[in-house]
mmCIF file of C-alpha atoms and ligand atoms in Angstrom:
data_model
loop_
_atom_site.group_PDB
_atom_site.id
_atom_site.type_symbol
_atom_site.label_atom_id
_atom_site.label_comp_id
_atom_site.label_asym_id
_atom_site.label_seq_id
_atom_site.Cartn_x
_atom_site.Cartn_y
_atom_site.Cartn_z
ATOM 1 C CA UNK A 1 0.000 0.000 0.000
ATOM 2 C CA UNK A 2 1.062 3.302 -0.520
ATOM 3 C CA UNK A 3 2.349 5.438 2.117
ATOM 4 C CA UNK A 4 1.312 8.693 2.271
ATOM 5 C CA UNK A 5 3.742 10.838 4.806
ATOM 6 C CA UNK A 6 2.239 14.017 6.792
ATOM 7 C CA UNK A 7 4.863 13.966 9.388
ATOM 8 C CA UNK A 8 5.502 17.029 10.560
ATOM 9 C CA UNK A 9 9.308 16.827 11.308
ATOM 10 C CA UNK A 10 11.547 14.930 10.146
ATOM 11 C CA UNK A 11 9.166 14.501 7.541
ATOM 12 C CA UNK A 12 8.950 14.178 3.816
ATOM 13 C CA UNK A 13 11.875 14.745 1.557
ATOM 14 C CA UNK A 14 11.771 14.698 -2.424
ATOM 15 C CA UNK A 15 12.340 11.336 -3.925
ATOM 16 C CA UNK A 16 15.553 12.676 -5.564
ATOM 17 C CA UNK A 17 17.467 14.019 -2.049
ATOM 18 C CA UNK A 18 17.110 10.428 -1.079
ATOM 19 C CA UNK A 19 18.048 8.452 -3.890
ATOM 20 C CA UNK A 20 20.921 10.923 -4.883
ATOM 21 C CA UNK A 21 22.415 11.040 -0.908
ATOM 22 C CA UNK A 22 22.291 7.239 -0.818
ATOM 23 C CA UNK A 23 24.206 7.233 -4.104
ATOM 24 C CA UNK A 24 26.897 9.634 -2.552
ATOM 25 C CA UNK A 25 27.015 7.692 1.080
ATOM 26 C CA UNK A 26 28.335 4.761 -1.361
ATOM 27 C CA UNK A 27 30.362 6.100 -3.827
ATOM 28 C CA UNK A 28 30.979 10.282 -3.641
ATOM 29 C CA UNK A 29 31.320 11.011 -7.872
ATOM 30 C CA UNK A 30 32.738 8.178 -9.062
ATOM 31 C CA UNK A 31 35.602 8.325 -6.176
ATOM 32 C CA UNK A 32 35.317 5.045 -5.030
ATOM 33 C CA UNK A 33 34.841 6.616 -1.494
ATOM 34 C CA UNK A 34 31.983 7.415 0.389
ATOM 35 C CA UNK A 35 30.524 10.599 1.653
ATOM 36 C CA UNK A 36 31.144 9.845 5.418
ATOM 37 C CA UNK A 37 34.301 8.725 4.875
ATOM 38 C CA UNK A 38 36.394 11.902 3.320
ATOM 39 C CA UNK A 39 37.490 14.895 4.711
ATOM 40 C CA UNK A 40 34.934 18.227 4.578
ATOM 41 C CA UNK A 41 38.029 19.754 3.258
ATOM 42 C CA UNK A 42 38.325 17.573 0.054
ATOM 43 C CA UNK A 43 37.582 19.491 -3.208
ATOM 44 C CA UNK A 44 34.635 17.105 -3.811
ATOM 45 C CA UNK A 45 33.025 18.361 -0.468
ATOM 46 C CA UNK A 46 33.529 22.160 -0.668
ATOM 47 C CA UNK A 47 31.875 21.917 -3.918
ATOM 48 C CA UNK A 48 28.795 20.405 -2.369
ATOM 49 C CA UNK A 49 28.999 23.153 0.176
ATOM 50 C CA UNK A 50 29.842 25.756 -2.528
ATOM 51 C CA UNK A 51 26.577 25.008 -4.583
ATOM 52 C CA UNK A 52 24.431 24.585 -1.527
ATOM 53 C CA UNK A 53 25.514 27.853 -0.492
ATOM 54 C CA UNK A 54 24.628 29.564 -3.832
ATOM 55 C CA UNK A 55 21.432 27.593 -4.300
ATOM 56 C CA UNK A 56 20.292 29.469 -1.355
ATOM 57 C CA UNK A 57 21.317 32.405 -2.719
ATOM 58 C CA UNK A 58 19.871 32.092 -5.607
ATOM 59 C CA UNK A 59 16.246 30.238 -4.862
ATOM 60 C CA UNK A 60 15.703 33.100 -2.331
ATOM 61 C CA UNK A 61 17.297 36.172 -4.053
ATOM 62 C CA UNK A 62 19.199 36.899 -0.872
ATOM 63 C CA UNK A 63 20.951 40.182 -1.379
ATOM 64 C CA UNK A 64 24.575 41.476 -1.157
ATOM 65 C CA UNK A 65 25.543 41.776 1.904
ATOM 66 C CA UNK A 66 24.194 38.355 3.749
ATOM 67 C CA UNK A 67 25.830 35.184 4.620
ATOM 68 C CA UNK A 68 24.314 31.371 4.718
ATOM 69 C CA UNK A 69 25.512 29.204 6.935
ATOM 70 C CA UNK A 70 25.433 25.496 7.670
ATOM 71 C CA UNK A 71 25.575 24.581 11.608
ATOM 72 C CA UNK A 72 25.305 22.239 14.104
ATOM 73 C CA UNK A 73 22.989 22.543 17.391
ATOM 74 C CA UNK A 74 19.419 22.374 15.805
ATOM 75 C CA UNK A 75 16.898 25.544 15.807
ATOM 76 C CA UNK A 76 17.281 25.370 19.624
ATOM 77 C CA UNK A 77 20.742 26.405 19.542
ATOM 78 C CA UNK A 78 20.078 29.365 17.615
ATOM 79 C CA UNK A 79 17.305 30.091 20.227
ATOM 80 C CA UNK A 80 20.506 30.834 22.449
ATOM 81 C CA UNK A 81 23.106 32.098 19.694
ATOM 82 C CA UNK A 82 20.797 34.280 18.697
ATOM 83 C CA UNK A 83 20.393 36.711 22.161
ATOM 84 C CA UNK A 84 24.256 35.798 22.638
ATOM 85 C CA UNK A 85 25.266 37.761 19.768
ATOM 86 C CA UNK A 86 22.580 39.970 19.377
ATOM 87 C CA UNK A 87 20.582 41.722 22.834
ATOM 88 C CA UNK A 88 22.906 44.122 24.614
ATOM 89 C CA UNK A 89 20.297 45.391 26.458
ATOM 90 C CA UNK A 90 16.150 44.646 25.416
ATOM 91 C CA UNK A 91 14.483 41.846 22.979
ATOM 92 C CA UNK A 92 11.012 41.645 21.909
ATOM 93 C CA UNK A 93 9.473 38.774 20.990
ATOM 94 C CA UNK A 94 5.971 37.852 19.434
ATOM 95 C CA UNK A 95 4.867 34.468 21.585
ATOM 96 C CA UNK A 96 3.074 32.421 18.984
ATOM 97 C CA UNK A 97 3.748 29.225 20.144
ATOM 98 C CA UNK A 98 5.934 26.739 22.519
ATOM 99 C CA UNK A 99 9.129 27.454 19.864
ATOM 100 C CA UNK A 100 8.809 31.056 20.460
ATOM 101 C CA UNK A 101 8.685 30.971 23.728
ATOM 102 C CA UNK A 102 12.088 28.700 23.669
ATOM 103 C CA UNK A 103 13.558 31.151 22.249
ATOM 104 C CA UNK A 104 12.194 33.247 24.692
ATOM 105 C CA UNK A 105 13.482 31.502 27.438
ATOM 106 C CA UNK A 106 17.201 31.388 26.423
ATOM 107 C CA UNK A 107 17.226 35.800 25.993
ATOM 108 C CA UNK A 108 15.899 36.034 29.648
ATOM 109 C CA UNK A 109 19.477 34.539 30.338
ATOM 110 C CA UNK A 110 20.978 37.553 28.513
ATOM 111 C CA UNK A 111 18.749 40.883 29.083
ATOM 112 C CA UNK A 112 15.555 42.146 29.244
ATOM 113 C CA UNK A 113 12.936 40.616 26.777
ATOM 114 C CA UNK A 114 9.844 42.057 26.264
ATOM 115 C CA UNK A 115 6.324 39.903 25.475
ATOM 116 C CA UNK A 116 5.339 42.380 22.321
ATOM 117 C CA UNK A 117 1.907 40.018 21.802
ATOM 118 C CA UNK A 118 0.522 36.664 22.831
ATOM 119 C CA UNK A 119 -1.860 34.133 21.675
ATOM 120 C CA UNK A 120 -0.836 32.151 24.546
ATOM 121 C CA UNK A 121 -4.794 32.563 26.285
ATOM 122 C CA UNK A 122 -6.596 30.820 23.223
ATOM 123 C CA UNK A 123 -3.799 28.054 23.116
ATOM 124 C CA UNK A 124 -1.642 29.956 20.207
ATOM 125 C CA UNK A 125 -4.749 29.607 17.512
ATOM 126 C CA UNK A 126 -3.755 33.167 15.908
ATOM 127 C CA UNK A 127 -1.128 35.309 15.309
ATOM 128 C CA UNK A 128 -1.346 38.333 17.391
ATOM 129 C CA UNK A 129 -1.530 41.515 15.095
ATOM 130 C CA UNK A 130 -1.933 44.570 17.609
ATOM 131 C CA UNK A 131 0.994 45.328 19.257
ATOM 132 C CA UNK A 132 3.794 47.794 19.179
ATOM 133 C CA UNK A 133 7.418 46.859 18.691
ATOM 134 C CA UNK A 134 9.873 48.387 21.385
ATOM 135 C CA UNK A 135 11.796 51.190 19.414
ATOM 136 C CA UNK A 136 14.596 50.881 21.646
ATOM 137 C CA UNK A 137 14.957 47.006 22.052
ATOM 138 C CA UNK A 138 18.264 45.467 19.498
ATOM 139 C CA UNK A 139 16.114 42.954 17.476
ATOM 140 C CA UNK A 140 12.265 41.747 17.237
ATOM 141 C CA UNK A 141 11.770 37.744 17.160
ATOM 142 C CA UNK A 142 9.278 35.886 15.077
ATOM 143 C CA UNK A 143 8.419 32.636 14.031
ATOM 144 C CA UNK A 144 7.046 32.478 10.848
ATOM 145 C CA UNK A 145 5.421 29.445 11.132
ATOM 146 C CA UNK A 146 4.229 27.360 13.928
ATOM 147 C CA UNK A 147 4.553 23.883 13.210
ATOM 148 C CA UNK A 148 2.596 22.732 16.286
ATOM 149 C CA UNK A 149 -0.643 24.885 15.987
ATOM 150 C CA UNK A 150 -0.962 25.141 12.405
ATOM 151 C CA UNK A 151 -0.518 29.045 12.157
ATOM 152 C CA UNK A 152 1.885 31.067 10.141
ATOM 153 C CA UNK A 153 2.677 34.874 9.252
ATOM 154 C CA UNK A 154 2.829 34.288 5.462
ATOM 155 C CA UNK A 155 3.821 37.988 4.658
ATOM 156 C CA UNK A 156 7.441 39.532 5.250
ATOM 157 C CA UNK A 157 6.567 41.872 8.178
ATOM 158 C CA UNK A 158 7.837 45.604 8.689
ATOM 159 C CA UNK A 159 10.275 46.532 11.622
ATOM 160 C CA UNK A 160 11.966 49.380 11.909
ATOM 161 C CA UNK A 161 14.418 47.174 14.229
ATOM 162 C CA UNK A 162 16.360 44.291 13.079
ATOM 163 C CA UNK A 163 14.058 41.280 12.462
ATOM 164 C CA UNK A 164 14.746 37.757 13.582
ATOM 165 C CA UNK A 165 12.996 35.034 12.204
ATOM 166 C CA UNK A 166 12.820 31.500 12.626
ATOM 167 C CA UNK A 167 11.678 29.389 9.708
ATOM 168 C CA UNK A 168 12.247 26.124 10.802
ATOM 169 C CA UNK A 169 9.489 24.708 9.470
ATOM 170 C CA UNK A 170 8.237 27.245 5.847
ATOM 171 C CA UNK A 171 11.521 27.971 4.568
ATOM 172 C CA UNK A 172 11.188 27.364 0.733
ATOM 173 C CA UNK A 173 7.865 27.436 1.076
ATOM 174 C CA UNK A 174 7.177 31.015 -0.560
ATOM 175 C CA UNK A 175 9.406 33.852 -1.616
ATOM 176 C CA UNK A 176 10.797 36.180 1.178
ATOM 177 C CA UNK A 177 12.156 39.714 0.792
ATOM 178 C CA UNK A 178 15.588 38.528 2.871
ATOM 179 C CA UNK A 179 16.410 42.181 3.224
ATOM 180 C CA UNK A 180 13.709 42.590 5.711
ATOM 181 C CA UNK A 181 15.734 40.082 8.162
ATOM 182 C CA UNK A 182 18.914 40.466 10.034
ATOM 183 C CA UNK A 183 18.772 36.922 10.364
ATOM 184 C CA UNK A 184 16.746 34.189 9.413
ATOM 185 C CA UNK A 185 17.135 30.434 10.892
ATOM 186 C CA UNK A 186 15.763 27.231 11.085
ATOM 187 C CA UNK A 187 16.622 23.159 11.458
ATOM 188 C CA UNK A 188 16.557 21.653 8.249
ATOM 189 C CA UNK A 189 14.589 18.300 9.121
ATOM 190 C CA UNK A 190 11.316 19.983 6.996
ATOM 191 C CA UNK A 191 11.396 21.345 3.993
ATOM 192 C CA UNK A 192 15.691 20.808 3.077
ATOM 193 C CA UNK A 193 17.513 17.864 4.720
ATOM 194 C CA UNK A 194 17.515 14.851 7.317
ATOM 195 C CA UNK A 195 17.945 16.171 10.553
ATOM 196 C CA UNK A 196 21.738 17.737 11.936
ATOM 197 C CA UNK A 197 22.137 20.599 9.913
ATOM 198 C CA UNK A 198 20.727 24.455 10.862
ATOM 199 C CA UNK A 199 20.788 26.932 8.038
ATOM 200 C CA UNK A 200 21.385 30.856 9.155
ATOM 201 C CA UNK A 201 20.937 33.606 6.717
ATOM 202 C CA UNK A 202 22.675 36.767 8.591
ATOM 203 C CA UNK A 203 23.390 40.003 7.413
ATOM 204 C CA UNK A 204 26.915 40.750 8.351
ATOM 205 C CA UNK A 205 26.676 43.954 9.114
ATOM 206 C CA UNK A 206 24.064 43.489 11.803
ATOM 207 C CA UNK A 207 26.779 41.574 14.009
ATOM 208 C CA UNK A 208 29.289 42.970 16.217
ATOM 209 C CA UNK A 209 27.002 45.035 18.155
ATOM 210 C CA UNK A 210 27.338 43.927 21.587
ATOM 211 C CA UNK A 211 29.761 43.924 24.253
ATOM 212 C CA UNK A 212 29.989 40.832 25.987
ATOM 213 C CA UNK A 213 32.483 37.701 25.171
ATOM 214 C CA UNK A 214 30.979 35.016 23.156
ATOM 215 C CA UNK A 215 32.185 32.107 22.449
ATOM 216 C CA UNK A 216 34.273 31.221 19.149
ATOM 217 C CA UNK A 217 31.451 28.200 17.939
ATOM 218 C CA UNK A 218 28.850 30.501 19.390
ATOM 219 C CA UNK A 219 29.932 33.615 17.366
ATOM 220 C CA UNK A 220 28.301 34.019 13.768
ATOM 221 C CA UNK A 221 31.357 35.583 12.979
ATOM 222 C CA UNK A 222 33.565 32.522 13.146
ATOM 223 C CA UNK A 223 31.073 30.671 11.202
ATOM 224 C CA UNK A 224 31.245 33.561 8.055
ATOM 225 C CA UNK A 225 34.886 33.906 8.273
ATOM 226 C CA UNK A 226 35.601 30.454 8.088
ATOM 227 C CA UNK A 227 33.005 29.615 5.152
ATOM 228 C CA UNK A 228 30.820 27.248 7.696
ATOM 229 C CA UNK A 229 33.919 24.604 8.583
ATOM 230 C CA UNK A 230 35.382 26.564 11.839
ATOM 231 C CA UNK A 231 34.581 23.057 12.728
ATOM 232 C CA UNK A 232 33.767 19.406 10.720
ATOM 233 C CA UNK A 233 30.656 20.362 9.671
ATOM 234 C CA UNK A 234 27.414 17.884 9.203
ATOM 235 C CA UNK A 235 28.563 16.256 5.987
ATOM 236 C CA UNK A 236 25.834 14.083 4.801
ATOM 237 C CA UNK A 237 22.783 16.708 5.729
ATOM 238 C CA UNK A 238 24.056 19.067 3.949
ATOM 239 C CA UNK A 239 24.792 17.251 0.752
ATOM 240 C CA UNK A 240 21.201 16.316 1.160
ATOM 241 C CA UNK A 241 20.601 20.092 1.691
ATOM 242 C CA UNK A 242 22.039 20.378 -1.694
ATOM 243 C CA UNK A 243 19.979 18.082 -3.213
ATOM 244 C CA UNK A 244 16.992 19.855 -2.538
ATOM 245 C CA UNK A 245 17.932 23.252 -3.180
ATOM 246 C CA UNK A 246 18.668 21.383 -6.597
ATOM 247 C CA UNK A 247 15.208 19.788 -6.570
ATOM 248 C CA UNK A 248 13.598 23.011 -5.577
ATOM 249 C CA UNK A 249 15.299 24.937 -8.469
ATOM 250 C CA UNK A 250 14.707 22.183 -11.256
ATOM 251 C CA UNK A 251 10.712 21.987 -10.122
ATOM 252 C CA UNK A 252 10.336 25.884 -10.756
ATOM 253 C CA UNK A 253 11.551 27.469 -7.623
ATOM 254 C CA UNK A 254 10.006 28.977 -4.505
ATOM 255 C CA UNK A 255 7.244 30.747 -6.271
ATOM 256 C CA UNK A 256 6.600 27.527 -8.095
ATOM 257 C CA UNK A 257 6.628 25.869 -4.245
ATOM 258 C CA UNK A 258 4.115 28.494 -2.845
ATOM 259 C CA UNK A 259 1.757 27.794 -5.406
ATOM 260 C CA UNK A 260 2.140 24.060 -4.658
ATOM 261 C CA UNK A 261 1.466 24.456 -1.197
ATOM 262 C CA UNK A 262 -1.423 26.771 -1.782
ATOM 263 C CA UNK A 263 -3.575 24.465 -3.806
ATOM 264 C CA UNK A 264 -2.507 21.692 -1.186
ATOM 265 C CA UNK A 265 -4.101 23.650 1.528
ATOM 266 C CA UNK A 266 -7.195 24.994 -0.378
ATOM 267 C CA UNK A 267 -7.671 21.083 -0.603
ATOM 268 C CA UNK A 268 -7.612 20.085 2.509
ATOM 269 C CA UNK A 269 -8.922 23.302 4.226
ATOM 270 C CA UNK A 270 -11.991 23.000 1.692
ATOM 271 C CA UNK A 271 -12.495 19.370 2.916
ATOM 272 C CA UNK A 272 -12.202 20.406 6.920
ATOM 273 C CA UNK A 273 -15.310 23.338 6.150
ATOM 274 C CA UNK A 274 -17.151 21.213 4.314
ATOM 275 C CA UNK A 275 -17.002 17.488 5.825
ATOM 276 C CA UNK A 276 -20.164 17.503 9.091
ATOM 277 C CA UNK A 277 -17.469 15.827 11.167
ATOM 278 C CA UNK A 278 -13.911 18.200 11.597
ATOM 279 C CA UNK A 279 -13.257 21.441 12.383
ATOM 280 C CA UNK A 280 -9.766 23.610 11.777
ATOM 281 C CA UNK A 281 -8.144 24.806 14.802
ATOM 282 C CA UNK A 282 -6.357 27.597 13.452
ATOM 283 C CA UNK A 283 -7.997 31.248 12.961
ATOM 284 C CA UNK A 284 -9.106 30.935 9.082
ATOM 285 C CA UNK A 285 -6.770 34.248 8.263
ATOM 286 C CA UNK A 286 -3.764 32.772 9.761
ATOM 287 C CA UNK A 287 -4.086 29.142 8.826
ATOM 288 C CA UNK A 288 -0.524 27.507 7.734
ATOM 289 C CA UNK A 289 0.503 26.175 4.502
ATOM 290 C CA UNK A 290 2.466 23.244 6.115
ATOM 291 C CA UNK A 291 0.805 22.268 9.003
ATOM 292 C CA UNK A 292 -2.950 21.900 8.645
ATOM 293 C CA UNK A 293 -4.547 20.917 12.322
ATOM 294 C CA UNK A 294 -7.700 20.026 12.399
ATOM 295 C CA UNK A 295 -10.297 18.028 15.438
ATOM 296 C CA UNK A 296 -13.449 15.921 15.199
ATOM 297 C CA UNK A 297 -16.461 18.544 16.123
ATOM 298 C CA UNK A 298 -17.935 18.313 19.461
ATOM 299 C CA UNK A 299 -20.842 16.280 18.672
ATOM 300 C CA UNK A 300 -18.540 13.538 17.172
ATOM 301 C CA UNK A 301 -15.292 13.708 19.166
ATOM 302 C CA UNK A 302 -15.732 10.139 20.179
ATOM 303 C CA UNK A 303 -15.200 8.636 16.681
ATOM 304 C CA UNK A 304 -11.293 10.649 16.845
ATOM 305 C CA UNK A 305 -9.798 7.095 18.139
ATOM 306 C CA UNK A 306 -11.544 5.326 14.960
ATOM 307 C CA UNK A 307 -10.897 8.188 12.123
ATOM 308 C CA UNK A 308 -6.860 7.469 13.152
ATOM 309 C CA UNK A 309 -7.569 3.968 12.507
ATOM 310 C CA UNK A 310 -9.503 4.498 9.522
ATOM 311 C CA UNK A 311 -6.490 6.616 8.033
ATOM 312 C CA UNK A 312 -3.667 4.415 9.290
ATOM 313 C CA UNK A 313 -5.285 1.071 7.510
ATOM 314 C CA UNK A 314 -5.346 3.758 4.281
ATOM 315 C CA UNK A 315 -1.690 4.586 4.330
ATOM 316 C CA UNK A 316 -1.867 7.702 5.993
ATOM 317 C CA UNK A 317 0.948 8.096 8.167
ATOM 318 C CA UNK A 318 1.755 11.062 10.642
ATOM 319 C CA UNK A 319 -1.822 12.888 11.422
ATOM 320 C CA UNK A 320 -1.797 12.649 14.880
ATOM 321 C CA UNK A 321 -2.089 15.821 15.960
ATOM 322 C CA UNK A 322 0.595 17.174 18.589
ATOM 323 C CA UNK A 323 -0.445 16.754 22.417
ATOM 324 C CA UNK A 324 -0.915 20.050 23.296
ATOM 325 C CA UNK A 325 -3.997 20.405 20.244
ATOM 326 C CA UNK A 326 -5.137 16.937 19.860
ATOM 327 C CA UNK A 327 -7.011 15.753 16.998
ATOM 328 C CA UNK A 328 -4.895 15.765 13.778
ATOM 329 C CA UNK A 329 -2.361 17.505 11.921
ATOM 330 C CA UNK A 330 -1.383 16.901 8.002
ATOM 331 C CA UNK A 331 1.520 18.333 7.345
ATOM 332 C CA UNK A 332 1.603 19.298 4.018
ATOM 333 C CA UNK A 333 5.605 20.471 3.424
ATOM 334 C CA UNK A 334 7.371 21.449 -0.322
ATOM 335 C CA UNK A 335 7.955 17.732 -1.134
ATOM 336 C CA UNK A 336 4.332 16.507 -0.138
ATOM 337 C CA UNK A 337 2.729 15.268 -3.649
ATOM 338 C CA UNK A 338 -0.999 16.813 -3.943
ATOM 339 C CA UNK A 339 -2.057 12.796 -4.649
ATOM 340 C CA UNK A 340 -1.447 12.349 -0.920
ATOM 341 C CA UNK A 341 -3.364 15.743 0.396
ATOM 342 C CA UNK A 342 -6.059 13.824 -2.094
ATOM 343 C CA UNK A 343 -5.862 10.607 -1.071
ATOM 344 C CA UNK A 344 -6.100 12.104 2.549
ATOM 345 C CA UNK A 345 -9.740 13.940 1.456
ATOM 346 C CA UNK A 346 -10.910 10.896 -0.131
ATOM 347 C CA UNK A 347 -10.154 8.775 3.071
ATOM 348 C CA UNK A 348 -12.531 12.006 5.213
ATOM 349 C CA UNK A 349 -15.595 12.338 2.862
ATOM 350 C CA UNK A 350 -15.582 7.938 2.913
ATOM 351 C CA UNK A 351 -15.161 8.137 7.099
ATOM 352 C CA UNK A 352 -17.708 11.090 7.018
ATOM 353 C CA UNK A 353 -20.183 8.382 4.629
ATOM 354 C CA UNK A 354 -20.043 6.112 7.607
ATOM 355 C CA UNK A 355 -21.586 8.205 9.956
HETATM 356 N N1 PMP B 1 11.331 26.051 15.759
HETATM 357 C C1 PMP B 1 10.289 25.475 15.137
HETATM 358 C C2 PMP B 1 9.261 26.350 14.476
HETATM 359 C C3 PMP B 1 10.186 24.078 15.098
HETATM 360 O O1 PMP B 1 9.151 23.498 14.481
HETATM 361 C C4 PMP B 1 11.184 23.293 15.724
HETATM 362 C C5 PMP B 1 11.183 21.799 15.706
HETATM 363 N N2 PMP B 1 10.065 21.143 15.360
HETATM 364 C C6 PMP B 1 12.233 23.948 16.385
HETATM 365 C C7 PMP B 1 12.286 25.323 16.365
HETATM 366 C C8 PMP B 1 13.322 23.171 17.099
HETATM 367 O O2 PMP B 1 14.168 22.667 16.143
HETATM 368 P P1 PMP B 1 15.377 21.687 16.479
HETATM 369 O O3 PMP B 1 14.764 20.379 16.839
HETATM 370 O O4 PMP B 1 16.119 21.661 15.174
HETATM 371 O O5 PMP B 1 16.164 22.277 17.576
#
């Protein structure tokens, strides 16, 4: 039976980033060696790191000026770099979820941070829109999308201080005006590469600002200076990185991506209105294009147990929804073919026949 994979991280991957990693794990071009088993400063291996580097550049138009680097640590370590190399005094940050309020967290260590907005009361269903951003604090902290609640600021906001995003889990997914951001970060275990690798886009001259000591693998500016290898780097993810970016490109591009994603959700968002038994949990305006959460209605919350059954026996895997929502989320990332968002609507309107 065909699987049909909604997980929501590590999740889906394109076909092609599999086939063409597993190719280089056992023989890197024709070397007779493998991926894991040469040096990251080989010639073969700055090339992969070369192109992945430009690819970004490239699929997202990222302007003069910026760097892209390829870490270790995961989105949670940037929740820390970040206010280590960043808040000399004041942060503000928009609490739209249990990642933003991580990152949160780790810049009470380092200064004052100030709660701009929160959706925190009505269990982070919407994306907070009044609120004022402190003219005096170094940076404001988003994230664009969040993965767990199914919500996601789809539109390149304006701040007239420097603007830190993390886009764990909608980078790729639509074009982004880069010069908005002084940095933009994310793990890579959605919409780019197995999990391992982070990807930071930072405008250089946005660093340097503050006064304290950081650390030399904690400072961006070891990471520029020394082209993402201050240290071995995460080899295979980011030849898998690579892969993608050249997936990505060869498929049409970001644009071509956003208006994938769009008529995936219009598909299943159409089928959550419509069918008597589920209802979205996201605010309609600020419903996500990857993560599409939706519960069984009131009146038939007691068939939720069976519907997961239903799904599971029909390949669906990955629609549980997270703990903290319940019900289900699809997640619907870049590599997501629209015959599984289909073959997930089918499988609702033949559970909703049933009852
Ligand atoms: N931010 C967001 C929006 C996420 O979805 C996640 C992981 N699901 C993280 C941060 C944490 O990422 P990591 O596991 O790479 O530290």
């Amino acid at each position: 039976m065909k699987k049909h994979n909604f997980n929501a991280g590590p999740s889906i991957l394109p076909q092609s980033t599999i086939e063409n990693t597993a190719k280089a794990i056992l023989d890197l071009n024709g070397s007779g060696l493998s991926l894991m088993e040469i040096s990251h400063r080989t010639k073969d291996f700055q090339a992969v790191i070369d192109e992945a580097v430009a690819l970004f550049k490239e699929l997202l138009n990222i302007p003069e000026g910026y760097s892209v680097l390829f870490l270790g640590g995961g989105a949670s370590l940037e929740f820390c770099m970040v206010p280590f190399n960043f808040l000399e005094k004041k942060a503000a940050y928009l609490n739209t979820g249990v990642w933003a309020k991580k990152a949160m967290k780790e810049a009470k260590g380092f200064g004052e941070v100030v709660e701009v907005a929160s959706s925190a009361d009505a269990n982070y269903t919407f994306i907070p829109k009044d609120y004022t951003i402190p003219a005096d604090a170094d940076y404001f902290h988003i994230t664009t999308n969040n993965t767990i609640y199914g919500t996601e600021i789809r539109k390149d906001i304006d701040s007239t201080i420097p603007l830190i995003a993390d886009m764990s889990s909608d980078i790729f997914s639509r074009p982004i005006d880069v010069s908005k951001y002084a940095l933009i970060y994310g793990g890579a275990q959605k919409n780019l590469a197995p999990a391992g690798v982070t990807f930071v886009i930072v405008k250089d001259e946005a660093l340097g600002k503050v006064s304290r000591y950081i650390p030399t693998m904690l400072d961006y500016r070891t990471h520029i200076k020394e082209g993402s290898m201050f240290n071995t780097p995460p080899v295979v993810p980011i030849y898998a990185a690579m892969e993608t970016l050249r997936w990505i490109k060869a498929e049409g591009g970001v644009k071509e991506m956003e208006r994938r994603a769009l008529e995936k959700a219009d598909l299943l968002y159409g089928e959550i209105d419509r069918n008597k038994l589920f209802v979205g949990t996201a605010n309609k305006e600020d419903r996500s294009l990857m993560n599409i959460c939706f519960v069984m209605k009131d009146e038939y919350k007691d068939l939720e147990a069976e519907f997961q059954k239903f799904a599971t026996e029909r390949g669906m895997i990955g629609i549980k929804g997270h703990r903290s929502v319940g019900g289900f989320r699809a997640s619907c990332y870049n590599a997501l073919p629209k015959e599984s968002v289909e073959a997930l609507v089918a499988c609702m309107q033949e559970f909703e026949k049933l009852h």
